[in-house]
mmCIF file of C-alpha atoms in Angstrom:
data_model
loop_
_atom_site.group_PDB
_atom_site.id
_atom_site.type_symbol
_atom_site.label_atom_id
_atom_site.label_comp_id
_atom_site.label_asym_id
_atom_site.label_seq_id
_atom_site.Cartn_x
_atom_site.Cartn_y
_atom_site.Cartn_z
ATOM 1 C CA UNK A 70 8.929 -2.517 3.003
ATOM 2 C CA UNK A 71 5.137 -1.458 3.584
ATOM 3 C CA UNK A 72 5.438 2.267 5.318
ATOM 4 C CA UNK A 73 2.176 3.313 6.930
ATOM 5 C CA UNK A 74 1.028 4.966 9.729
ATOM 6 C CA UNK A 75 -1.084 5.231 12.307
ATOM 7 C CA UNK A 76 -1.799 7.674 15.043
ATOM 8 C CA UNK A 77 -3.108 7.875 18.143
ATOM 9 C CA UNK A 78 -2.217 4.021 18.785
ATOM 10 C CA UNK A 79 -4.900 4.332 21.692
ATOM 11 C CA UNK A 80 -7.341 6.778 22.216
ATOM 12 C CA UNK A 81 -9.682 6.570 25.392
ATOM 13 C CA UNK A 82 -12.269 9.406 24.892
ATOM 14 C CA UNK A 83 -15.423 10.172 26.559
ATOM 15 C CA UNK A 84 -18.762 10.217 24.940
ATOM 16 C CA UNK A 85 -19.508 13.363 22.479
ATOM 17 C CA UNK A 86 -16.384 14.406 22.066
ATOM 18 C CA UNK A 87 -14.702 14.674 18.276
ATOM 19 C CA UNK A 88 -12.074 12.753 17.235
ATOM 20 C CA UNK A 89 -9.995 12.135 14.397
ATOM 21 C CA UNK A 90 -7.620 8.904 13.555
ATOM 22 C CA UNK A 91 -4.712 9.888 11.461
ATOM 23 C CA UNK A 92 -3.432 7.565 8.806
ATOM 24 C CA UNK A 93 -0.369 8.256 6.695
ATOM 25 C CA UNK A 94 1.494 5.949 4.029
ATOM 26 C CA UNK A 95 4.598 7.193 2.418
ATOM 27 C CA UNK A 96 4.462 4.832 -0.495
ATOM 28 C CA UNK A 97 2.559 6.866 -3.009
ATOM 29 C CA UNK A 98 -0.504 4.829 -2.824
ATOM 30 C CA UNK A 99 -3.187 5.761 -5.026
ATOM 31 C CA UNK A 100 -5.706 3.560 -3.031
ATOM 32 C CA UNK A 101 -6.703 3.580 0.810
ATOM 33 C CA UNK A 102 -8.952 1.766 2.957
ATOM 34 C CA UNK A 103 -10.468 2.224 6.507
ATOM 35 C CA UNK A 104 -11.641 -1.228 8.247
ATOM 36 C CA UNK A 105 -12.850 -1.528 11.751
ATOM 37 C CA UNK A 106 -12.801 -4.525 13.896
ATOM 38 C CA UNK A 107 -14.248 -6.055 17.030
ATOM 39 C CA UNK A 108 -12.214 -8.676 19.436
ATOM 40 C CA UNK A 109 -13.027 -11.854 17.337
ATOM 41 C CA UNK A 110 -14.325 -10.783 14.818
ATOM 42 C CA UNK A 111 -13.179 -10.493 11.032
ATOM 43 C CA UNK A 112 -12.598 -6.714 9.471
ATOM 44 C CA UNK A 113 -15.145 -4.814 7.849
ATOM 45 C CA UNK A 114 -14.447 -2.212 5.288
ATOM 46 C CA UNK A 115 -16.042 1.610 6.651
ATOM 47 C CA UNK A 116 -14.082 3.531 4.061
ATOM 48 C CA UNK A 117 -11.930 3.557 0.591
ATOM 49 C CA UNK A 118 -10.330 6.142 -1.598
ATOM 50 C CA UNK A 119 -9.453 5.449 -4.837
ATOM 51 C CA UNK A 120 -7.133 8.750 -4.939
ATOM 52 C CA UNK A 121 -6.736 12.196 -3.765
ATOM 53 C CA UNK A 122 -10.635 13.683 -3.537
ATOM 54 C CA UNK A 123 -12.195 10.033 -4.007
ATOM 55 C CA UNK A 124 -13.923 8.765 -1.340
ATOM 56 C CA UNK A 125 -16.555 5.931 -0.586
ATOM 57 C CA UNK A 126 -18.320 4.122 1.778
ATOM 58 C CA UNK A 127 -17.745 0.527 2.262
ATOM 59 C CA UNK A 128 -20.304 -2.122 3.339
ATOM 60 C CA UNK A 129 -20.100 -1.850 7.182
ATOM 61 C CA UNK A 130 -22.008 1.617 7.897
ATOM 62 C CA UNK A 131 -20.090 3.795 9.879
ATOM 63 C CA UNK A 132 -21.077 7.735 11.349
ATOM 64 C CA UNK A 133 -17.415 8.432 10.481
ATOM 65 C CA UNK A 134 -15.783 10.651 7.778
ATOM 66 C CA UNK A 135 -12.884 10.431 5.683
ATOM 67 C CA UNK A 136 -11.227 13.160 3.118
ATOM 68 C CA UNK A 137 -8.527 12.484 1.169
ATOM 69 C CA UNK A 138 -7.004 15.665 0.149
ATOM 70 C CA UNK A 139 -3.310 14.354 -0.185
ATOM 71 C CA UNK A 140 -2.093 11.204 -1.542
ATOM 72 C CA UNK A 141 -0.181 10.292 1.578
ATOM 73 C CA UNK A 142 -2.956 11.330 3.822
ATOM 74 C CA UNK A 143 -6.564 9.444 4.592
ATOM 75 C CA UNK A 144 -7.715 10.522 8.109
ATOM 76 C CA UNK A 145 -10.944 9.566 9.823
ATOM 77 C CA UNK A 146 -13.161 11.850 11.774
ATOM 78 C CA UNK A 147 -16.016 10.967 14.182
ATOM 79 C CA UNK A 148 -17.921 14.320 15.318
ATOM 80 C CA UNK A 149 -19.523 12.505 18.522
ATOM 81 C CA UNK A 150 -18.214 9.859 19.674
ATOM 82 C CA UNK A 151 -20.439 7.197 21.327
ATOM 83 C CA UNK A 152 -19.909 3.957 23.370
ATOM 84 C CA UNK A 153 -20.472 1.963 20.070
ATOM 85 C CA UNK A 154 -17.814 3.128 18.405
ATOM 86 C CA UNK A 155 -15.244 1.092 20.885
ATOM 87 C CA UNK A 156 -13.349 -0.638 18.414
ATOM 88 C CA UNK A 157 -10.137 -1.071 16.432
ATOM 89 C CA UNK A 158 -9.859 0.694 12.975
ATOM 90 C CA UNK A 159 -7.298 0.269 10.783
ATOM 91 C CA UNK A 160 -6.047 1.953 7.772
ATOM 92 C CA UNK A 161 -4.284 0.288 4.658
ATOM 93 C CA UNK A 162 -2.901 1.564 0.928
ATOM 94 C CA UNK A 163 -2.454 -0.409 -2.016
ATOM 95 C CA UNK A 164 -0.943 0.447 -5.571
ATOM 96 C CA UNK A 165 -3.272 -0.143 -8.283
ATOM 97 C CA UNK A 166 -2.232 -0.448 -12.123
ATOM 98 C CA UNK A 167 -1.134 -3.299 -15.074
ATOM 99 C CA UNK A 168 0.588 -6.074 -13.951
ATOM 100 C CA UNK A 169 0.552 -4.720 -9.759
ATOM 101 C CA UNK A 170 -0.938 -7.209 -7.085
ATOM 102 C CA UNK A 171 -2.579 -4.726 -5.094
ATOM 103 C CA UNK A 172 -1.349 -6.380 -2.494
ATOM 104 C CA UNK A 173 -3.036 -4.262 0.866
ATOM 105 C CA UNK A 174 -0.624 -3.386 3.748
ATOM 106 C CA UNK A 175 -1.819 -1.936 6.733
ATOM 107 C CA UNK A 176 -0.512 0.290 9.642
ATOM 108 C CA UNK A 177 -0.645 -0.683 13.286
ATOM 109 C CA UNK A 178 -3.900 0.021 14.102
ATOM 110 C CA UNK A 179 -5.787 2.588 16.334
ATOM 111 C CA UNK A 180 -7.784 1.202 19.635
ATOM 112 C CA UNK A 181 -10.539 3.542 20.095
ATOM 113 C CA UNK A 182 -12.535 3.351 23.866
ATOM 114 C CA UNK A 183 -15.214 5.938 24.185
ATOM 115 C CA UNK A 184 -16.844 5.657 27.941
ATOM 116 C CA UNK B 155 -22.665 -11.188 -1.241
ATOM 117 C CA UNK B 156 -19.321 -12.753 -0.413
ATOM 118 C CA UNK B 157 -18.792 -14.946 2.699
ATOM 119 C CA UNK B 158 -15.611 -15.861 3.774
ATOM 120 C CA UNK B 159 -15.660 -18.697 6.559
ATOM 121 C CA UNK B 160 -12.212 -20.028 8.367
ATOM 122 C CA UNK B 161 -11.631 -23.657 9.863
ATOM 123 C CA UNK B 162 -10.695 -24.373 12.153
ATOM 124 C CA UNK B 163 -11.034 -20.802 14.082
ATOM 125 C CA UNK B 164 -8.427 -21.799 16.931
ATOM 126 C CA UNK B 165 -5.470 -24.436 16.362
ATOM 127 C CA UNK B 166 -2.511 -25.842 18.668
ATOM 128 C CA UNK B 167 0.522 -27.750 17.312
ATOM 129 C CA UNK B 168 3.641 -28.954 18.398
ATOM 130 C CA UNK B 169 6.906 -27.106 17.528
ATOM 131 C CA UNK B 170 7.766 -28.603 13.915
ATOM 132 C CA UNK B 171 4.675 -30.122 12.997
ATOM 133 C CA UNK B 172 3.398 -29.287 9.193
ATOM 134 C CA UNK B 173 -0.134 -27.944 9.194
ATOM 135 C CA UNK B 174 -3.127 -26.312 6.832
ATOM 136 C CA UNK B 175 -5.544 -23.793 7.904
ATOM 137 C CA UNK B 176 -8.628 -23.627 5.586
ATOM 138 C CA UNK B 177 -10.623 -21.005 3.614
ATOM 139 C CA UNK B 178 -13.653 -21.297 1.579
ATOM 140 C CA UNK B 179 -15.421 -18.383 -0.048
ATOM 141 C CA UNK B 180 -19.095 -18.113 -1.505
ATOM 142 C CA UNK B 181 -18.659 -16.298 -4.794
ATOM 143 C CA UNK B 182 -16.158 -17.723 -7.190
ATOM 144 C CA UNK B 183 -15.980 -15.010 -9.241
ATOM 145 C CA UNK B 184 -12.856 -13.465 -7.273
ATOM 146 C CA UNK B 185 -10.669 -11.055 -8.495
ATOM 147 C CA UNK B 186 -7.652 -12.544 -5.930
ATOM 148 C CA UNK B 187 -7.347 -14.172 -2.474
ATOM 149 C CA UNK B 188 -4.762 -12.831 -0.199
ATOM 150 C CA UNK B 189 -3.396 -14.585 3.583
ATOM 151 C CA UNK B 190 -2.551 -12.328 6.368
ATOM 152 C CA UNK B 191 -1.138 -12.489 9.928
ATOM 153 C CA UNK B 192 -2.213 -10.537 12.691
ATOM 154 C CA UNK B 193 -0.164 -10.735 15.786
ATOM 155 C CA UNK B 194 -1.837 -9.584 19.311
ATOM 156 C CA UNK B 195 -2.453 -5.554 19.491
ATOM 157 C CA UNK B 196 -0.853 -4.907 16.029
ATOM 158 C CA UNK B 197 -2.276 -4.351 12.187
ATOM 159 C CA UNK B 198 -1.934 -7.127 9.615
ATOM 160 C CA UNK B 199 1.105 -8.474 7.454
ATOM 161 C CA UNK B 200 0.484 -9.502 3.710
ATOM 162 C CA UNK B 201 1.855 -13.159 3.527
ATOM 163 C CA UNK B 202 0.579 -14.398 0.536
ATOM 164 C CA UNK B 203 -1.457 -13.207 -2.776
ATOM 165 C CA UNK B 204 -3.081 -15.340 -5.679
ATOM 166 C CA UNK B 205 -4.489 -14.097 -8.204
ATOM 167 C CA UNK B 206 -7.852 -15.818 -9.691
ATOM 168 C CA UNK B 207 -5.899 -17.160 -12.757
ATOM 169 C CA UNK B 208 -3.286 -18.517 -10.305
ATOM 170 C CA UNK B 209 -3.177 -22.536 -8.275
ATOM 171 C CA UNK B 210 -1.077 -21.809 -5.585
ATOM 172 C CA UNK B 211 2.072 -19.049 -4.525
ATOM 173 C CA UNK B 212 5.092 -20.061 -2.172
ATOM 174 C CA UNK B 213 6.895 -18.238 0.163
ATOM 175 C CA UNK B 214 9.403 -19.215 2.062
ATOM 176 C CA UNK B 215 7.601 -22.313 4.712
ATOM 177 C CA UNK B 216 4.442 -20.677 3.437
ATOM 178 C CA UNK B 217 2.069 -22.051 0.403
ATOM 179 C CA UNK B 218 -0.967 -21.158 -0.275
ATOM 180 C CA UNK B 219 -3.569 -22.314 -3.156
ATOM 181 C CA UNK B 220 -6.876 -21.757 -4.682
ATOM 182 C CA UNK B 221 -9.584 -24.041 -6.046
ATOM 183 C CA UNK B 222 -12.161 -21.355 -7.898
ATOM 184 C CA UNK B 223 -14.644 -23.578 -8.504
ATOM 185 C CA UNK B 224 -14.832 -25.212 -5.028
ATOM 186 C CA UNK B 225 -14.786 -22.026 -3.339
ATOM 187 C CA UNK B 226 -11.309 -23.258 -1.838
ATOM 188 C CA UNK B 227 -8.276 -21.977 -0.181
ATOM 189 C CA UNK B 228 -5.558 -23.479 2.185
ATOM 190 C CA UNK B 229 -2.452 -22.180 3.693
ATOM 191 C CA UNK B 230 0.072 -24.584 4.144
ATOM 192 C CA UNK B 231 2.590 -23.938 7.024
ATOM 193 C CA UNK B 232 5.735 -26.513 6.789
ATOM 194 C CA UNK B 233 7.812 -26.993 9.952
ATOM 195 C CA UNK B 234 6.012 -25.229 12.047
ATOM 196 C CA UNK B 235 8.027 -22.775 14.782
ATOM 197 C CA UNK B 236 6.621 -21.333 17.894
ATOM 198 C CA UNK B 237 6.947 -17.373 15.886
ATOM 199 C CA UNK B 238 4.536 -18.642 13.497
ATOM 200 C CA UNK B 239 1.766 -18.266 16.667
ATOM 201 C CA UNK B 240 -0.639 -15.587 14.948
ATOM 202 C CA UNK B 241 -3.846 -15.367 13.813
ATOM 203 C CA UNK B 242 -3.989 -16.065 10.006
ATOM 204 C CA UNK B 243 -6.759 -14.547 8.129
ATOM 205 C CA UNK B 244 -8.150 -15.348 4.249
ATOM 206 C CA UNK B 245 -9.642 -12.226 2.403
ATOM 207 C CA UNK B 246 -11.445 -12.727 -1.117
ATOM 208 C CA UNK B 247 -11.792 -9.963 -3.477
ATOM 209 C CA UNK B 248 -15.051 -8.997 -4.521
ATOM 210 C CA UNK B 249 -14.614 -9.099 -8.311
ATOM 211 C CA UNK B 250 -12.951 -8.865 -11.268
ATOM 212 C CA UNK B 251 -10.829 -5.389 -10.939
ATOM 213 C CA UNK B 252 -12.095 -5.238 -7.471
ATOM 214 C CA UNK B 253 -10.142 -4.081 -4.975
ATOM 215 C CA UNK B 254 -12.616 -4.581 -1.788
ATOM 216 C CA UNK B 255 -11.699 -7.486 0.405
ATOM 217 C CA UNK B 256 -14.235 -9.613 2.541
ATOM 218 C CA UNK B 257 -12.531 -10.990 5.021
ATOM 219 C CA UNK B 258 -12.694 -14.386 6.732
ATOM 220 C CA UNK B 259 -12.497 -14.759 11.240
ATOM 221 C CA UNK B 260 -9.251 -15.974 10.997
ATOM 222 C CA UNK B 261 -7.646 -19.103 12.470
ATOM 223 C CA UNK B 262 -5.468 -18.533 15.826
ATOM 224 C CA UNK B 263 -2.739 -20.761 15.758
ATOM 225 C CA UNK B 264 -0.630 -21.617 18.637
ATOM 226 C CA UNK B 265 2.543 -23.576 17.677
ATOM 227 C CA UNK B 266 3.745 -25.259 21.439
ATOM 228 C CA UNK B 267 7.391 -25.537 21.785
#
């Protein structure tokens, strides 16, 4: 059973203000993953940690920030928020070592409207 | 670069039909290929996983294979049911020991009871 996290669900925000989307998996995950994704449209990876204090950026470029300064913990942080950042993000772990998948499961997603 | 496309991207069936949704990829040098489901307003459920030395995988209804070095992937769906109305997306790793998916549109699939 795949236990992560996601909070706000929905966020509607007006332009310039900061935000952060909290993600949480209580599986011991070594690896994380921010994607974002527009109606229709497939998922692009902003964000991926391959453990606590690893972070990179992932092909789609994104204003946000991630930290990852607990295992169970990957939040994402936009300082201003702008119009173009209407979207939905979501946030999934994976377990990484010999003979594992790394299957990816992901939370619920966060729908983020900034006016 | 890896490309994932998804035919059809919408699909309608009658209650118990069989059916195969389609996913090619450009770059055959793929670490694994994993299905998902994504129902309306909510994240996305692992279904199946191959691996690149892997054919196929069965779940349940659900198989799934892989054809490397046609760029290939197909999720079979036996008896279909009208819960099995989702969108079904195909995601390709990147590479060997690569843990970055691409990840197709997706095929919605409506299943009419």
């Amino acid at each position: 059973e795949a236990d992560i996290y996601q909070t706000p669900r929905y966020l509607v925000i007006g332009t310039g203000k900061k935000i952060t989307l909290e993600c949480s998996q209580t599986m011991g995950h070594d690896k994380m993953y921010w994607y974002q994704q527009d109606p229709g449209m497939e998922l692009h990876l902003i964000h991926y940690s391959y453990g606590v204090n690893s972070t990179e950026k992932g092909d789609l470029s994104s204003e946000s920030t991630v930290s990852r300064i607990r295992t169970e913990h990957f939040p994402l942080t936009l300082e201003s928020a702008r119009p173009s950042h209407t979207s939905q993000y979501l946030c999934a772990s994976s377990e990484s070592g010999r003979g594992i998948q790394e299957t990816q499961y992901f939370g619920p997603g966060t729908r983020l409207l900034v006016l | 670069k890896q490309e994932v496309t998804q035919i059809p991207a919408a699909l309608s069936v009658p209650e118990g039909e069989n059916l195969v949704l389609n996913c090619s990829f450009t770059d055959s040098a793929i670490y694994n290929l994993q299905w998902f489901r994504q129902d309306p307003g909510k994240g996305l459920t692992s279904l199946l996983l191959i691996q690149s030395s892997q054919r196929e995988q069965t779940s349940g209804r659900l198989n799934a294979s892989l054809d490397k070095s046609s760029g290939r992937s197909t999720l079979y769906i036996a008896a279909s049911q009208p819960g099995d109305s989702a969108t079904y997306l195909c995601a390709a790793s990147r590479g060997a020991g690569s843990y970055q998916l691409t990840f197709g549109k997706g095929t919605k699939l409506s299943v009419i009871p």
